[in-house]
PDB file of N, CA, C and O in Angstrom:
ATOM      1  N   MET A   1       9.797-226.375 -64.769  1.00 58.00           N
ATOM      2  CA  MET A   1       9.933-225.466 -63.650  1.00 58.00           C
ATOM      3  C   MET A   1       8.601-224.758 -63.522  1.00 58.00           C
ATOM      4  O   MET A   1       8.231-224.153 -64.622  1.00 58.00           O
ATOM      5  N   GLN A   2       7.966-224.499 -62.339  1.00 78.00           N
ATOM      6  CA  GLN A   2       6.836-223.796 -62.245  1.00 78.00           C
ATOM      7  C   GLN A   2       7.269-222.267 -61.846  1.00 78.00           C
ATOM      8  O   GLN A   2       8.002-222.075 -60.898  1.00 78.00           O
ATOM      9  N   CYS A   3       6.668-221.449 -62.616  1.00 85.00           N
ATOM     10  CA  CYS A   3       6.934-220.017 -62.341  1.00 85.00           C
ATOM     11  C   CYS A   3       5.722-219.447 -61.540  1.00 85.00           C
ATOM     12  O   CYS A   3       4.495-219.896 -61.656  1.00 85.00           O
ATOM     13  N   LYS A   4       5.990-218.517 -60.631  1.00 93.00           N
ATOM     14  CA  LYS A   4       5.063-217.838 -59.787  1.00 93.00           C
ATOM     15  C   LYS A   4       4.851-216.428 -60.235  1.00 93.00           C
ATOM     16  O   LYS A   4       5.670-215.694 -60.292  1.00 93.00           O
ATOM     17  N   VAL A   5       3.560-216.131 -60.487  1.00 94.00           N
ATOM     18  CA  VAL A   5       3.176-214.748 -60.881  1.00 94.00           C
ATOM     19  C   VAL A   5       2.261-214.231 -59.986  1.00 94.00           C
ATOM     20  O   VAL A   5       1.216-214.695 -59.656  1.00 94.00           O
ATOM     21  N   ASP A   6       2.666-213.002 -59.414  1.00 96.00           N
ATOM     22  CA  ASP A   6       1.773-212.279 -58.298  1.00 96.00           C
ATOM     23  C   ASP A   6       1.523-210.851 -58.647  1.00 96.00           C
ATOM     24  O   ASP A   6       2.255-210.252 -59.550  1.00 96.00           O
ATOM     25  N   VAL A   7       0.489-210.218 -58.170  1.00 97.00           N
ATOM     26  CA  VAL A   7       0.360-208.853 -58.053  1.00 97.00           C
ATOM     27  C   VAL A   7       0.595-208.277 -56.765  1.00 97.00           C
ATOM     28  O   VAL A   7       0.006-208.858 -55.851  1.00 97.00           O
ATOM     29  N   ALA A   8       1.474-207.245 -56.709  1.00 97.00           N
ATOM     30  CA  ALA A   8       1.785-206.575 -55.422  1.00 97.00           C
ATOM     31  C   ALA A   8       1.314-205.188 -55.371  1.00 97.00           C
ATOM     32  O   ALA A   8       1.379-204.633 -56.519  1.00 97.00           O
ATOM     33  N   VAL A   9       1.115-204.668 -54.396  1.00 97.00           N
ATOM     34  CA  VAL A   9       0.809-203.282 -54.175  1.00 97.00           C
ATOM     35  C   VAL A   9       2.009-202.520 -53.625  1.00 97.00           C
ATOM     36  O   VAL A   9       2.730-202.996 -52.815  1.00 97.00           O
ATOM     37  N   MET A  10       2.257-201.231 -54.109  1.00 96.00           N
ATOM     38  CA  MET A  10       3.134-200.370 -53.661  1.00 96.00           C
ATOM     39  C   MET A  10       2.509-199.109 -53.229  1.00 96.00           C
ATOM     40  O   MET A  10       1.583-198.650 -53.783  1.00 96.00           O
ATOM     41  N   ILE A  11       3.043-198.497 -52.009  1.00 96.00           N
ATOM     42  CA  ILE A  11       2.426-197.325 -51.550  1.00 96.00           C
ATOM     43  C   ILE A  11       3.484-196.293 -51.144  1.00 96.00           C
ATOM     44  O   ILE A  11       4.585-196.656 -51.058  1.00 96.00           O
ATOM     45  N   GLY A  12       3.059-195.116 -51.048  1.00 92.00           N
ATOM     46  CA  GLY A  12       3.999-194.044 -50.689  1.00 92.00           C
ATOM     47  C   GLY A  12       5.138-193.796 -51.643  1.00 92.00           C
ATOM     48  O   GLY A  12       5.263-193.685 -52.880  1.00 92.00           O
ATOM     49  N   SER A  13       6.367-193.874 -51.036  1.00 91.00           N
ATOM     50  CA  SER A  13       7.660-193.626 -51.799  1.00 91.00           C
ATOM     51  C   SER A  13       7.906-194.791 -52.702  1.00 91.00           C
ATOM     52  O   SER A  13       8.772-194.586 -53.622  1.00 91.00           O
ATOM     53  N   GLY A  14       7.407-195.903 -52.640  1.00 91.00           N
ATOM     54  CA  GLY A  14       7.517-196.995 -53.584  1.00 91.00           C
ATOM     55  C   GLY A  14       6.844-196.573 -54.817  1.00 91.00           C
ATOM     56  O   GLY A  14       7.106-197.400 -55.947  1.00 91.00           O
ATOM     57  N   VAL A  15       5.826-195.749 -54.895  1.00 96.00           N
ATOM     58  CA  VAL A  15       5.152-195.485 -56.205  1.00 96.00           C
ATOM     59  C   VAL A  15       6.133-194.696 -56.999  1.00 96.00           C
ATOM     60  O   VAL A  15       6.669-193.611 -56.486  1.00 96.00           O
ATOM     61  N   PRO A  16       6.331-194.987 -58.359  1.00 94.00           N
ATOM     62  CA  PRO A  16       7.171-194.255 -59.227  1.00 94.00           C
ATOM     63  C   PRO A  16       6.796-192.731 -59.348  1.00 94.00           C
ATOM     64  O   PRO A  16       5.559-192.370 -59.147  1.00 94.00           O
ATOM     65  N   ALA A  17       7.724-191.904 -59.505  1.00 95.00           N
ATOM     66  CA  ALA A  17       7.541-190.415 -59.613  1.00 95.00           C
ATOM     67  C   ALA A  17       6.509-190.027 -60.371  1.00 95.00           C
ATOM     68  O   ALA A  17       5.618-189.109 -60.258  1.00 95.00           O
ATOM     69  N   GLY A  18       6.514-190.549 -61.705  1.00 94.00           N
ATOM     70  CA  GLY A  18       5.533-190.327 -62.683  1.00 94.00           C
ATOM     71  C   GLY A  18       4.067-190.543 -62.208  1.00 94.00           C
ATOM     72  O   GLY A  18       3.198-189.648 -62.398  1.00 94.00           O
ATOM     73  N   LEU A  19       3.790-191.556 -61.400  1.00 94.00           N
ATOM     74  CA  LEU A  19       2.526-191.813 -60.944  1.00 94.00           C
ATOM     75  C   LEU A  19       2.143-190.785 -59.733  1.00 94.00           C
ATOM     76  O   LEU A  19       1.042-190.385 -59.588  1.00 94.00           O
ATOM     77  N   ARG A  20       3.152-190.544 -58.930  1.00 95.00           N
ATOM     78  CA  ARG A  20       2.952-189.628 -57.846  1.00 95.00           C
ATOM     79  C   ARG A  20       2.745-188.237 -58.307  1.00 95.00           C
ATOM     80  O   ARG A  20       1.868-187.514 -57.667  1.00 95.00           O
ATOM     81  N   ALA A  21       3.310-187.885 -59.434  1.00 95.00           N
ATOM     82  CA  ALA A  21       3.083-186.602 -59.962  1.00 95.00           C
ATOM     83  C   ALA A  21       1.603-186.430 -60.376  1.00 95.00           C
ATOM     84  O   ALA A  21       1.060-185.357 -60.461  1.00 95.00           O
ATOM     85  N   LEU A  22       0.990-187.669 -60.848  1.00 93.00           N
ATOM     86  CA  LEU A  22      -0.483-187.602 -61.127  1.00 93.00           C
ATOM     87  C   LEU A  22      -1.357-187.708 -59.930  1.00 93.00           C
ATOM     88  O   LEU A  22      -2.512-187.889 -60.161  1.00 93.00           O
ATOM     89  N   GLY A  23      -0.815-187.767 -58.754  1.00 94.00           N
ATOM     90  CA  GLY A  23      -1.643-187.840 -57.653  1.00 94.00           C
ATOM     91  C   GLY A  23      -1.824-189.335 -57.079  1.00 94.00           C
ATOM     92  O   GLY A  23      -2.696-189.411 -56.090  1.00 94.00           O
ATOM     93  N   GLN A  24      -1.248-190.080 -57.669  1.00 94.00           N
ATOM     94  CA  GLN A  24      -1.365-191.705 -57.279  1.00 94.00           C
ATOM     95  C   GLN A  24      -0.492-191.928 -55.989  1.00 94.00           C
ATOM     96  O   GLN A  24       0.733-191.584 -55.988  1.00 94.00           O
ATOM     97  N   ALA A  25      -0.939-192.365 -54.969  1.00 96.00           N
ATOM     98  CA  ALA A  25      -0.355-192.680 -53.699  1.00 96.00           C
ATOM     99  C   ALA A  25      -0.154-194.061 -53.604  1.00 96.00           C
ATOM    100  O   ALA A  25       0.527-194.759 -52.676  1.00 96.00           O
ATOM    101  N   VAL A  26      -0.750-194.912 -54.691  1.00 97.00           N
ATOM    102  CA  VAL A  26      -0.601-196.405 -54.728  1.00 97.00           C
ATOM    103  C   VAL A  26      -0.556-196.745 -56.055  1.00 97.00           C
ATOM    104  O   VAL A  26      -1.023-196.144 -56.924  1.00 97.00           O
ATOM    105  N   CYS A  27       0.214-197.994 -56.252  1.00 97.00           N
ATOM    106  CA  CYS A  27       0.297-198.544 -57.603  1.00 97.00           C
ATOM    107  C   CYS A  27       0.337-200.057 -57.397  1.00 97.00           C
ATOM    108  O   CYS A  27       0.493-200.572 -56.156  1.00 97.00           O
ATOM    109  N   TRP A  28       0.240-200.857 -58.538  1.00 98.00           N
ATOM    110  CA  TRP A  28       0.308-202.185 -58.435  1.00 98.00           C
ATOM    111  C   TRP A  28       1.345-202.769 -59.465  1.00 98.00           C
ATOM    112  O   TRP A  28       1.588-202.093 -60.507  1.00 98.00           O
ATOM    113  N   VAL A  29       2.076-203.684 -59.156  1.00 97.00           N
ATOM    114  CA  VAL A  29       3.173-204.270 -60.049  1.00 97.00           C
ATOM    115  C   VAL A  29       2.927-205.750 -60.146  1.00 97.00           C
ATOM    116  O   VAL A  29       2.398-206.422 -59.344  1.00 97.00           O
ATOM    117  N   VAL A  30       3.572-206.371 -61.251  1.00 97.00           N
ATOM    118  CA  VAL A  30       3.550-207.784 -61.510  1.00 97.00           C
ATOM    119  C   VAL A  30       4.899-208.303 -61.119  1.00 97.00           C
ATOM    120  O   VAL A  30       5.889-207.729 -61.491  1.00 97.00           O
ATOM    121  N   LEU A  31       4.877-209.395 -60.290  1.00 96.00           N
ATOM    122  CA  LEU A  31       5.990-210.106 -59.822  1.00 96.00           C
ATOM    123  C   LEU A  31       6.062-211.406 -60.567  1.00 96.00           C
ATOM    124  O   LEU A  31       5.077-212.195 -60.423  1.00 96.00           O
ATOM    125  N   LEU A  32       7.232-211.748 -60.965  1.00 93.00           N
ATOM    126  CA  LEU A  32       7.436-213.135 -61.659  1.00 93.00           C
ATOM    127  C   LEU A  32       8.545-213.658 -60.737  1.00 93.00           C
ATOM    128  O   LEU A  32       9.791-213.175 -60.670  1.00 93.00           O
ATOM    129  N   ASN A  33       8.241-214.704 -60.091  1.00 93.00           N
ATOM    130  CA  ASN A  33       9.172-215.303 -59.066  1.00 93.00           C
ATOM    131  C   ASN A  33       9.733-214.364 -58.266  1.00 93.00           C
ATOM    132  O   ASN A  33      10.919-214.423 -57.782  1.00 93.00           O
ATOM    133  N   GLY A  34       8.998-213.289 -57.646  1.00 93.00           N
ATOM    134  CA  GLY A  34       9.392-212.430 -56.675  1.00 93.00           C
ATOM    135  C   GLY A  34      10.061-211.267 -57.306  1.00 93.00           C
ATOM    136  O   GLY A  34      10.429-210.243 -56.495  1.00 93.00           O
ATOM    137  N   GLU A  35      10.214-211.108 -58.493  1.00 94.00           N
ATOM    138  CA  GLU A  35      10.934-209.898 -59.242  1.00 94.00           C
ATOM    139  C   GLU A  35       9.941-209.147 -59.989  1.00 94.00           C
ATOM    140  O   GLU A  35       9.216-209.737 -60.736  1.00 94.00           O
ATOM    141  N   GLN A  36       9.905-207.777 -59.884  1.00 93.00           N
ATOM    142  CA  GLN A  36       9.039-207.043 -60.632  1.00 93.00           C
ATOM    143  C   GLN A  36       9.431-206.985 -62.126  1.00 93.00           C
ATOM    144  O   GLN A  36      10.631-206.972 -62.520  1.00 93.00           O
ATOM    145  N   TYR A  37       8.395-207.362 -62.995  1.00 87.00           N
ATOM    146  CA  TYR A  37       8.649-207.234 -64.425  1.00 87.00           C
ATOM    147  C   TYR A  37       7.651-206.231 -64.963  1.00 87.00           C
ATOM    148  O   TYR A  37       6.471-206.176 -64.562  1.00 87.00           O
ATOM    149  N   GLY A  38       8.104-205.446 -65.758  1.00 88.00           N
ATOM    150  CA  GLY A  38       7.238-204.387 -66.502  1.00 88.00           C
ATOM    151  C   GLY A  38       7.149-203.069 -65.629  1.00 88.00           C
ATOM    152  O   GLY A  38       7.888-202.908 -64.670  1.00 88.00           O
ATOM    153  N   THR A  39       6.008-202.491 -65.863  1.00 93.00           N
ATOM    154  CA  THR A  39       5.814-201.106 -65.322  1.00 93.00           C
ATOM    155  C   THR A  39       4.905-201.202 -64.128  1.00 93.00           C
ATOM    156  O   THR A  39       4.432-202.362 -63.878  1.00 93.00           O
ATOM    157  N   ALA A  40       4.753-200.113 -63.292  1.00 95.00           N
ATOM    158  CA  ALA A  40       3.736-199.979 -62.396  1.00 95.00           C
ATOM    159  C   ALA A  40       2.355-199.617 -62.986  1.00 95.00           C
ATOM    160  O   ALA A  40       2.332-198.881 -63.953  1.00 95.00           O
ATOM    161  N   PHE A  41       1.307-200.089 -62.432  1.00 96.00           N
ATOM    162  CA  PHE A  41       0.080-199.944 -62.927  1.00 96.00           C
ATOM    163  C   PHE A  41      -0.690-199.033 -62.039  1.00 96.00           C
ATOM    164  O   PHE A  41      -0.668-199.112 -60.678  1.00 96.00           O
ATOM    165  N   GLY A  42      -1.588-198.166 -62.472  1.00 95.00           N
ATOM    166  CA  GLY A  42      -2.525-197.230 -61.637  1.00 95.00           C
ATOM    167  C   GLY A  42      -3.795-197.819 -61.016  1.00 95.00           C
ATOM    168  O   GLY A  42      -4.264-197.406 -60.277  1.00 95.00           O
ATOM    169  N   SER A  43      -3.983-199.181 -61.495  1.00 95.00           N
ATOM    170  CA  SER A  43      -5.097-199.936 -61.034  1.00 95.00           C
ATOM    171  C   SER A  43      -4.806-201.324 -60.915  1.00 95.00           C
ATOM    172  O   SER A  43      -4.016-201.867 -61.554  1.00 95.00           O
ATOM    173  N   ARG A  44      -5.442-202.004 -59.889  1.00 97.00           N
ATOM    174  CA  ARG A  44      -5.270-203.432 -59.737  1.00 97.00           C
ATOM    175  C   ARG A  44      -5.855-204.133 -60.952  1.00 97.00           C
ATOM    176  O   ARG A  44      -5.259-205.210 -61.407  1.00 97.00           O
ATOM    177  N   THR A  45      -6.902-203.651 -61.598  1.00 97.00           N
ATOM    178  CA  THR A  45      -7.347-204.326 -62.754  1.00 97.00           C
ATOM    179  C   THR A  45      -6.413-204.420 -63.841  1.00 97.00           C
ATOM    180  O   THR A  45      -6.275-205.367 -64.565  1.00 97.00           O
ATOM    181  N   GLU A  46      -5.638-203.316 -64.091  1.00 97.00           N
ATOM    182  CA  GLU A  46      -4.594-203.355 -65.121  1.00 97.00           C
ATOM    183  C   GLU A  46      -3.491-204.320 -64.819  1.00 97.00           C
ATOM    184  O   GLU A  46      -3.176-205.047 -65.738  1.00 97.00           O
ATOM    185  N   ALA A  47      -3.042-204.337 -63.516  1.00 97.00           N
ATOM    186  CA  ALA A  47      -2.011-205.378 -63.215  1.00 97.00           C
ATOM    187  C   ALA A  47      -2.459-206.655 -63.174  1.00 97.00           C
ATOM    188  O   ALA A  47      -1.682-207.597 -63.737  1.00 97.00           O
ATOM    189  N   GLN A  48      -3.773-207.028 -62.878  1.00 97.00           N
ATOM    190  CA  GLN A  48      -4.297-208.495 -63.034  1.00 97.00           C
ATOM    191  C   GLN A  48      -4.340-208.748 -64.481  1.00 97.00           C
ATOM    192  O   GLN A  48      -4.055-209.974 -64.847  1.00 97.00           O
ATOM    193  N   ALA A  49      -4.729-207.883 -65.305  1.00 97.00           N
ATOM    194  CA  ALA A  49      -4.690-208.260 -66.698  1.00 97.00           C
ATOM    195  C   ALA A  49      -3.333-208.469 -67.225  1.00 97.00           C
ATOM    196  O   ALA A  49      -3.108-209.435 -68.054  1.00 97.00           O
ATOM    197  N   CYS A  50      -2.305-207.756 -66.774  1.00 95.00           N
ATOM    198  CA  CYS A  50      -0.868-208.256 -67.241  1.00 95.00           C
ATOM    199  C   CYS A  50      -0.534-209.615 -66.480  1.00 95.00           C
ATOM    200  O   CYS A  50       0.111-210.482 -67.263  1.00 95.00           O
ATOM    201  N   LYS A  51      -0.890-209.747 -65.260  1.00 95.00           N
ATOM    202  CA  LYS A  51      -0.525-211.134 -64.770  1.00 95.00           C
ATOM    203  C   LYS A  51      -1.220-212.146 -65.523  1.00 95.00           C
ATOM    204  O   LYS A  51      -0.635-213.185 -65.866  1.00 95.00           O
ATOM    205  N   ASP A  52      -2.508-212.066 -65.943  1.00 95.00           N
ATOM    206  CA  ASP A  52      -3.135-213.097 -66.623  1.00 95.00           C
ATOM    207  C   ASP A  52      -2.372-213.431 -68.060  1.00 95.00           C
ATOM    208  O   ASP A  52      -2.392-214.428 -68.620  1.00 95.00           O
ATOM    209  N   ALA A  53      -1.856-212.186 -68.629  1.00 94.00           N
ATOM    210  CA  ALA A  53      -1.175-212.376 -69.923  1.00 94.00           C
ATOM    211  C   ALA A  53       0.063-213.065 -69.660  1.00 94.00           C
ATOM    212  O   ALA A  53       0.408-214.140 -70.564  1.00 94.00           O
ATOM    213  N   TRP A  54       0.860-212.882 -68.512  1.00 91.00           N
ATOM    214  CA  TRP A  54       1.995-213.582 -68.182  1.00 91.00           C
ATOM    215  C   TRP A  54       1.762-215.031 -68.105  1.00 91.00           C
ATOM    216  O   TRP A  54       2.365-215.919 -68.532  1.00 91.00           O
ATOM    217  N   LEU A  55       0.558-215.498 -67.338  1.00 92.00           N
ATOM    218  CA  LEU A  55       0.187-216.748 -67.110  1.00 92.00           C
ATOM    219  C   LEU A  55      -0.185-217.597 -68.364  1.00 92.00           C
ATOM    220  O   LEU A  55       0.329-218.709 -68.611  1.00 92.00           O
ATOM    221  N   ALA A  56      -0.870-216.862 -69.393  1.00 93.00           N
ATOM    222  CA  ALA A  56      -1.104-217.462 -70.560  1.00 93.00           C
ATOM    223  C   ALA A  56       0.103-217.635 -71.391  1.00 93.00           C
ATOM    224  O   ALA A  56       0.324-218.756 -72.018  1.00 93.00           O
ATOM    225  N   GLN A  57       1.016-216.716 -71.385  1.00 90.00           N
ATOM    226  CA  GLN A  57       2.190-216.995 -72.106  1.00 90.00           C
ATOM    227  C   GLN A  57       3.085-218.099 -71.488  1.00 90.00           C
ATOM    228  O   GLN A  57       3.696-218.943 -72.116  1.00 90.00           O
ATOM    229  N   LEU A  58       3.239-218.179 -70.302  1.00 88.00           N
ATOM    230  CA  LEU A  58       3.918-219.256 -69.606  1.00 88.00           C
ATOM    231  C   LEU A  58       3.356-220.527 -69.787  1.00 88.00           C
ATOM    232  O   LEU A  58       4.140-221.617 -70.133  1.00 88.00           O
ATOM    233  N   SER A  59       1.952-220.597 -69.750  1.00 87.00           N
ATOM    234  CA  SER A  59       1.395-222.030 -69.984  1.00 87.00           C
ATOM    235  C   SER A  59       1.601-222.430 -71.359  1.00 87.00           C
ATOM    236  O   SER A  59       1.560-223.593 -71.657  1.00 87.00           O
ATOM    237  N   ALA A  60       1.613-221.497 -72.408  1.00 86.00           N
ATOM    238  CA  ALA A  60       1.709-221.778 -73.830  1.00 86.00           C
ATOM    239  C   ALA A  60       3.152-222.339 -74.039  1.00 86.00           C
ATOM    240  O   ALA A  60       3.401-223.244 -74.910  1.00 86.00           O
ATOM    241  N   ARG A  61       4.107-221.966 -73.109  1.00 80.00           N
ATOM    242  CA  ARG A  61       5.472-222.439 -73.357  1.00 80.00           C
ATOM    243  C   ARG A  61       5.777-223.802 -72.721  1.00 80.00           C
ATOM    244  O   ARG A  61       6.665-224.473 -72.886  1.00 80.00           O
ATOM    245  N   GLN A  62       4.868-224.276 -71.687  1.00 69.00           N
ATOM    246  CA  GLN A  62       5.006-225.469 -70.931  1.00 69.00           C
ATOM    247  C   GLN A  62       4.825-226.653 -71.991  1.00 69.00           C
ATOM    248  O   GLN A  62       3.853-226.804 -72.637  1.00 69.00           O
ATOM    249  N   PRO A  63       5.598-227.734 -72.032  1.00 65.00           N
ATOM    250  CA  PRO A  63       5.545-228.757 -72.733  1.00 65.00           C
ATOM    251  C   PRO A  63       4.269-229.674 -72.264  1.00 65.00           C
ATOM    252  O   PRO A  63       3.926-229.528 -71.243  1.00 65.00           O
ATOM    253  N   ASP A  64       3.500-230.277 -73.237  1.00 59.00           N
ATOM    254  CA  ASP A  64       2.380-230.989 -72.763  1.00 59.00           C
ATOM    255  C   ASP A  64       2.805-232.133 -71.900  1.00 59.00           C
ATOM    256  O   ASP A  64       3.756-232.799 -72.152  1.00 59.00           O
ATOM    257  N   ARG A  65       2.003-232.309 -70.762  1.00 54.00           N
ATOM    258  CA  ARG A  65       2.333-233.363 -69.931  1.00 54.00           C
ATOM    259  C   ARG A  65       1.680-234.640 -70.334  1.00 54.00           C
ATOM    260  O   ARG A  65       0.502-234.602 -70.964  1.00 54.00           O
ATOM    261  N   PRO A  66       2.448-235.729 -70.332  1.00 50.00           N
ATOM    262  CA  PRO A  66       1.864-237.096 -70.797  1.00 50.00           C
ATOM    263  C   PRO A  66       0.593-237.365 -69.973  1.00 50.00           C
ATOM    264  O   PRO A  66       0.581-237.354 -68.915  1.00 50.00           O
ATOM    265  N   GLN A  67      -0.360-237.800 -70.779  1.00 47.00           N
ATOM    266  CA  GLN A  67      -1.622-238.317 -70.036  1.00 47.00           C
ATOM    267  C   GLN A  67      -1.336-239.643 -69.520  1.00 47.00           C
ATOM    268  O   GLN A  67      -0.581-240.494 -70.101  1.00 47.00           O
ATOM    269  N   ALA A  68      -2.048-239.912 -68.429  1.00 45.00           N
ATOM    270  CA  ALA A  68      -1.909-241.328 -67.917  1.00 45.00           C
ATOM    271  C   ALA A  68      -2.645-242.273 -68.773  1.00 45.00           C
ATOM    272  O   ALA A  68      -3.626-241.934 -69.523  1.00 45.00           O
ATOM    273  N   ALA A  69      -2.106-243.395 -68.955  1.00 45.00           N
ATOM    274  CA  ALA A  69      -2.660-244.483 -69.821  1.00 45.00           C
ATOM    275  C   ALA A  69      -4.059-244.867 -69.339  1.00 45.00           C
ATOM    276  O   ALA A  69      -4.343-244.999 -68.224  1.00 45.00           O
ATOM    277  N   ALA A  70      -5.078-244.994 -70.409  1.00 41.00           N
ATOM    278  CA  ALA A  70      -6.317-245.343 -70.061  1.00 41.00           C
ATOM    279  C   ALA A  70      -6.410-246.774 -69.608  1.00 41.00           C
ATOM    280  O   ALA A  70      -5.772-247.713 -70.150  1.00 41.00           O
ATOM    281  N   LYS A  71      -7.149-247.106 -68.552  1.00 42.00           N
ATOM    282  CA  LYS A  71      -7.309-248.408 -68.178  1.00 42.00           C
ATOM    283  C   LYS A  71      -8.545-249.110 -68.993  1.00 42.00           C
ATOM    284  O   LYS A  71      -9.406-248.480 -69.343  1.00 42.00           O
ATOM    285  N   VAL A  72      -8.095-250.306 -69.369  1.00 36.00           N
ATOM    286  CA  VAL A  72      -9.089-251.130 -70.167  1.00 36.00           C
ATOM    287  C   VAL A  72      -9.904-251.935 -69.312  1.00 36.00           C
ATOM    288  O   VAL A  72      -9.553-252.501 -68.356  1.00 36.00           O
TER     289      VAL A  72
END
């Protein structure tokens, strides 16, 4: 099964109260198959790093695909 990992932006009231209290009006979240996983990030760079970590972890779990037989 192929998993889809995305970074999404949240604005306004979608931003968690803790970040709004720090003056953040926008945040980024990581979505795995359309569902938020983990926390909200204060920067897109942080969210992208989390996405990259998810992708690395997921690719490590994928079984090796058989290679096509070499032609002689």
